[in-house]
């Protein structure tokens, strides 16, 4: 560092000035602007009143501006804008002389545009129209800063931060809405399941009844064929005699099955010749009624 200062001092004594890359030098003579010096080594004879009063960087710079304002629905938010700017080489004298603090100037214009734009929008619209806000800020800055020799390269609205209580309330509203949708979907699904279950039960009952009816019809048809065939093969017997014989046979078969079942405990049935006749009469009446209904 000491050597660099020594070299600079010797160069200045010999009237040579170095301008670094990405910067320009501002040359004056007796305090009056004369020209802009580009990067390199320049001869500036100080004995004639000429000197380099300063250097201006041409590098791209960034300024982050935080602006607090209020939306149309009275929600206070902090808008964070990122401004990328640089001095224009062909207007370096304006950039050097006209503005002493370009950051403060840019910040003032950003505040002015944001506080004029955001209060016209509701909170949700402000989030959706970030690009429009950034475009309005950029247009205003370009018009204002061009006169001072600065170029606005890019303007971004990087964040819109509502108050912490507002963010918490928004999250709760969103969560409640999602829970409401989920509850509706669940209720609709349960409704569909119950309807399908009821339809299935109705169909099952219908098919079960249809099967019982067909079973009874088959029994009646089988008994009728048996009675007619027995009466035709055994002369002197009537249909009633054959029916009684069939019913008595079925009665004893049933008693045999009940006694053979391992899980049977006790069954009380009337027993005796008179009881058999009663059972035969009841079964016969039941079959006749079923036959009559089928004929109808």
GROMACS .gro file of N, CA, C and O in nm, residues 123-176:
model
  216
  123UNK      N    1  -5.492  -0.569  -0.063
  123UNK     CA    2  -5.374  -0.649  -0.031
  123UNK      C    3  -5.351  -0.760  -0.132
  123UNK      O    4  -5.240  -0.779  -0.183
  124UNK      N    5  -5.456  -0.837  -0.164
  124UNK     CA    6  -5.441  -0.946  -0.259
  124UNK      C    7  -5.400  -0.894  -0.397
  124UNK      O    8  -5.317  -0.956  -0.465
  125UNK      N    9  -5.457  -0.781  -0.438
  125UNK     CA   10  -5.422  -0.725  -0.568
  125UNK      C   11  -5.277  -0.675  -0.570
  125UNK      O   12  -5.210  -0.682  -0.674
  126UNK      N   13  -5.229  -0.625  -0.457
  126UNK     CA   14  -5.091  -0.578  -0.450
  126UNK      C   15  -4.993  -0.692  -0.473
  126UNK      O   16  -4.892  -0.676  -0.543
  127UNK      N   17  -5.024  -0.811  -0.417
  127UNK     CA   18  -4.939  -0.927  -0.442
  127UNK      C   19  -4.943  -0.967  -0.588
  127UNK      O   20  -4.840  -1.006  -0.646
  128UNK      N   21  -5.062  -0.961  -0.649
  128UNK     CA   22  -5.077  -1.005  -0.787
  128UNK      C   23  -5.017  -0.905  -0.886
  128UNK      O   24  -4.977  -0.944  -0.996
  129UNK      N   25  -5.010  -0.777  -0.848
  129UNK     CA   26  -4.966  -0.674  -0.942
  129UNK      C   27  -4.828  -0.618  -0.905
  129UNK      O   28  -4.800  -0.500  -0.925
  130UNK      N   29  -4.742  -0.704  -0.852
  130UNK     CA   30  -4.607  -0.662  -0.819
  130UNK      C   31  -4.532  -0.611  -0.942
  130UNK      O   32  -4.459  -0.511  -0.935
  131UNK      N   33  -4.550  -0.678  -1.054
  131UNK     CA   34  -4.480  -0.637  -1.176
  131UNK      C   35  -4.525  -0.499  -1.223
  131UNK      O   36  -4.443  -0.419  -1.271
  132UNK      N   37  -4.656  -0.471  -1.209
  132UNK     CA   38  -4.706  -0.340  -1.250
  132UNK      C   39  -4.649  -0.230  -1.160
  132UNK      O   40  -4.615  -0.121  -1.207
  133UNK      N   41  -4.637  -0.260  -1.029
  133UNK     CA   42  -4.579  -0.161  -0.937
  133UNK      C   43  -4.433  -0.137  -0.973
  133UNK      O   44  -4.387  -0.022  -0.977
  134UNK      N   45  -4.359  -0.245  -0.999
  134UNK     CA   46  -4.218  -0.231  -1.036
  134UNK      C   47  -4.202  -0.152  -1.166
  134UNK      O   48  -4.111  -0.069  -1.179
  135UNK      N   49  -4.292  -0.175  -1.261
  135UNK     CA   50  -4.286  -0.102  -1.388
  135UNK      C   51  -4.311   0.047  -1.368
  135UNK      O   52  -4.245   0.132  -1.429
  136UNK      N   53  -4.407   0.080  -1.281
  136UNK     CA   54  -4.436   0.221  -1.254
  136UNK      C   55  -4.317   0.289  -1.187
  136UNK      O   56  -4.281   0.403  -1.221
  137UNK      N   57  -4.252   0.219  -1.094
  137UNK     CA   58  -4.134   0.275  -1.028
  137UNK      C   59  -4.021   0.296  -1.129
  137UNK      O   60  -3.955   0.401  -1.130
  138UNK      N   61  -4.001   0.198  -1.216
  138UNK     CA   62  -3.892   0.208  -1.313
  138UNK      C   63  -3.915   0.323  -1.411
  138UNK      O   64  -3.822   0.397  -1.444
  139UNK      N   65  -4.037   0.338  -1.458
  139UNK     CA   66  -4.065   0.446  -1.552
  139UNK      C   67  -4.041   0.583  -1.488
  139UNK      O   68  -3.983   0.674  -1.552
  140UNK      N   69  -4.083   0.599  -1.364
  140UNK     CA   70  -4.063   0.726  -1.296
  140UNK      C   71  -3.915   0.753  -1.271
  140UNK      O   72  -3.866   0.866  -1.291
  141UNK      N   73  -3.842   0.650  -1.232
  141UNK     CA   74  -3.699   0.667  -1.206
  141UNK      C   75  -3.622   0.698  -1.334
  141UNK      O   76  -3.530   0.780  -1.333
  142UNK      N   77  -3.657   0.630  -1.443
  142UNK     CA   78  -3.587   0.655  -1.570
  142UNK      C   79  -3.601   0.801  -1.613
  142UNK      O   80  -3.504   0.864  -1.655
  143UNK      N   81  -3.723   0.854  -1.602
  143UNK     CA   82  -3.744   0.993  -1.642
  143UNK      C   83  -3.667   1.089  -1.551
  143UNK      O   84  -3.609   1.188  -1.597
  144UNK      N   85  -3.667   1.059  -1.422
  144UNK     CA   86  -3.604   1.152  -1.328
  144UNK      C   87  -3.453   1.141  -1.329
  144UNK      O   88  -3.381   1.243  -1.330
  145UNK      N   89  -3.399   1.019  -1.329
  145UNK     CA   90  -3.255   1.001  -1.314
  145UNK      C   91  -3.178   1.021  -1.443
  145UNK      O   92  -3.057   1.045  -1.440
  146UNK      N   93  -3.245   1.013  -1.558
  146UNK     CA   94  -3.176   1.036  -1.685
  146UNK      C   95  -3.120   1.178  -1.691
  146UNK      O   96  -3.011   1.201  -1.744
  147UNK      N   97  -3.193   1.272  -1.635
  147UNK     CA   98  -3.146   1.410  -1.635
  147UNK      C   99  -3.023   1.428  -1.549
  147UNK      O  100  -2.947   1.525  -1.568
  148UNK      N  101  -2.999   1.338  -1.458
  148UNK     CA  102  -2.881   1.346  -1.371
  148UNK      C  103  -2.768   1.256  -1.417
  148UNK      O  104  -2.668   1.241  -1.347
  149UNK      N  105  -2.784   1.192  -1.534
  149UNK     CA  106  -2.676   1.111  -1.589
  149UNK      C  107  -2.673   0.968  -1.538
  149UNK      O  108  -2.568   0.903  -1.548
  150UNK      N  109  -2.785   0.918  -1.487
  150UNK     CA  110  -2.790   0.780  -1.436
  150UNK      C  111  -2.890   0.699  -1.517
  150UNK      O  112  -2.996   0.749  -1.557
  151UNK      N  113  -2.855   0.574  -1.539
  151UNK     CA  114  -2.941   0.479  -1.612
  151UNK      C  115  -2.999   0.379  -1.513
  151UNK      O  116  -2.925   0.321  -1.432
  152UNK      N  117  -3.131   0.358  -1.519
  152UNK     CA  118  -3.198   0.258  -1.437
  152UNK      C  119  -3.203   0.129  -1.518
  152UNK      O  120  -3.274   0.120  -1.619
  153UNK      N  121  -3.127   0.029  -1.475
  153UNK     CA  122  -3.116  -0.095  -1.550
  153UNK      C  123  -3.232  -0.189  -1.521
  153UNK      O  124  -3.292  -0.248  -1.611
  154UNK      N  125  -3.267  -0.204  -1.395
  154UNK     CA  126  -3.374  -0.298  -1.357
  154UNK      C  127  -3.435  -0.252  -1.225
  154UNK      O  128  -3.365  -0.205  -1.135
  155UNK      N  129  -3.568  -0.269  -1.216
  155UNK     CA  130  -3.640  -0.239  -1.093
  155UNK      C  131  -3.726  -0.359  -1.057
  155UNK      O  132  -3.806  -0.405  -1.139
  156UNK      N  133  -3.710  -0.409  -0.937
  156UNK     CA  134  -3.782  -0.529  -0.892
  156UNK      C  135  -3.850  -0.500  -0.759
  156UNK      O  136  -3.791  -0.438  -0.670
  157UNK      N  137  -3.974  -0.549  -0.749
  157UNK     CA  138  -4.041  -0.551  -0.618
  157UNK      C  139  -4.017  -0.691  -0.563
  157UNK      O  140  -4.083  -0.787  -0.604
  158UNK      N  141  -3.921  -0.704  -0.475
  158UNK     CA  142  -3.879  -0.838  -0.431
  158UNK      C  143  -3.966  -0.893  -0.319
  158UNK      O  144  -3.968  -1.015  -0.297
  159UNK      N  145  -4.038  -0.806  -0.249
  159UNK     CA  146  -4.120  -0.859  -0.138
  159UNK      C  147  -4.224  -0.756  -0.098
  159UNK      O  148  -4.202  -0.635  -0.109
  160UNK      N  149  -4.337  -0.809  -0.052
  160UNK     CA  150  -4.441  -0.728   0.011
  160UNK      C  151  -4.473  -0.794   0.144
  160UNK      O  152  -4.525  -0.906   0.147
  161UNK      N  153  -4.439  -0.730   0.252
  161UNK     CA  154  -4.449  -0.789   0.384
  161UNK      C  155  -4.562  -0.724   0.464
  161UNK      O  156  -4.547  -0.610   0.508
  162UNK      N  157  -4.676  -0.794   0.482
  162UNK     CA  158  -4.780  -0.740   0.570
  162UNK      C  159  -4.735  -0.749   0.716
  162UNK      O  160  -4.636  -0.816   0.750
  163UNK      N  161  -4.811  -0.685   0.802
  163UNK     CA  162  -4.786  -0.697   0.945
  163UNK      C  163  -4.800  -0.842   0.989
  163UNK      O  164  -4.875  -0.920   0.931
  164UNK      N  165  -4.727  -0.881   1.093
  164UNK     CA  166  -4.725  -1.020   1.137
  164UNK      C  167  -4.864  -1.068   1.175
  164UNK      O  168  -4.901  -1.182   1.146
  165UNK      N  169  -4.944  -0.984   1.240
  165UNK     CA  170  -5.080  -1.023   1.277
  165UNK      C  171  -5.166  -1.048   1.152
  165UNK      O  172  -5.248  -1.139   1.149
  166UNK      N  173  -5.144  -0.966   1.049
  166UNK     CA  174  -5.221  -0.983   0.925
  166UNK      C  175  -5.183  -1.114   0.858
  166UNK      O  176  -5.268  -1.188   0.808
  167UNK      N  177  -5.052  -1.146   0.854
  167UNK     CA  178  -5.009  -1.273   0.794
  167UNK      C  179  -5.067  -1.392   0.868
  167UNK      O  180  -5.110  -1.490   0.807
  168UNK      N  181  -5.070  -1.383   1.002
  168UNK     CA  182  -5.125  -1.492   1.080
  168UNK      C  183  -5.274  -1.509   1.052
  168UNK      O  184  -5.325  -1.621   1.038
  169UNK      N  185  -5.346  -1.396   1.042
  169UNK     CA  186  -5.489  -1.403   1.013
  169UNK      C  187  -5.515  -1.459   0.873
  169UNK      O  188  -5.607  -1.539   0.853
  170UNK      N  189  -5.431  -1.420   0.775
  170UNK     CA  190  -5.447  -1.472   0.639
  170UNK      C  191  -5.424  -1.623   0.636
  170UNK      O  192  -5.496  -1.697   0.568
  171UNK      N  193  -5.325  -1.669   0.710
  171UNK     CA  194  -5.299  -1.814   0.716
  171UNK      C  195  -5.415  -1.888   0.779
  171UNK      O  196  -5.454  -1.997   0.734
  172UNK      N  197  -5.474  -1.831   0.884
  172UNK     CA  198  -5.588  -1.895   0.949
  172UNK      C  199  -5.710  -1.901   0.856
  172UNK      O  200  -5.781  -2.001   0.852
  173UNK      N  201  -5.732  -1.793   0.781
  173UNK     CA  202  -5.844  -1.791   0.686
  173UNK      C  203  -5.824  -1.897   0.578
  173UNK      O  204  -5.916  -1.971   0.542
  174UNK      N  205  -5.702  -1.906   0.528
  174UNK     CA  206  -5.671  -2.005   0.425
  174UNK      C  207  -5.688  -2.147   0.479
  174UNK      O  208  -5.745  -2.234   0.412
  175UNK      N  209  -5.640  -2.170   0.602
  175UNK     CA  210  -5.654  -2.303   0.662
  175UNK      C  211  -5.801  -2.339   0.684
  175UNK      O  212  -5.844  -2.452   0.658
  176UNK      N  213  -5.881  -2.241   0.730
  176UNK     CA  214  -6.023  -2.267   0.753
  176UNK      C  215  -6.095  -2.299   0.622
  176UNK      O  216  -6.181  -2.388   0.616
   0.00000   0.00000   0.00000
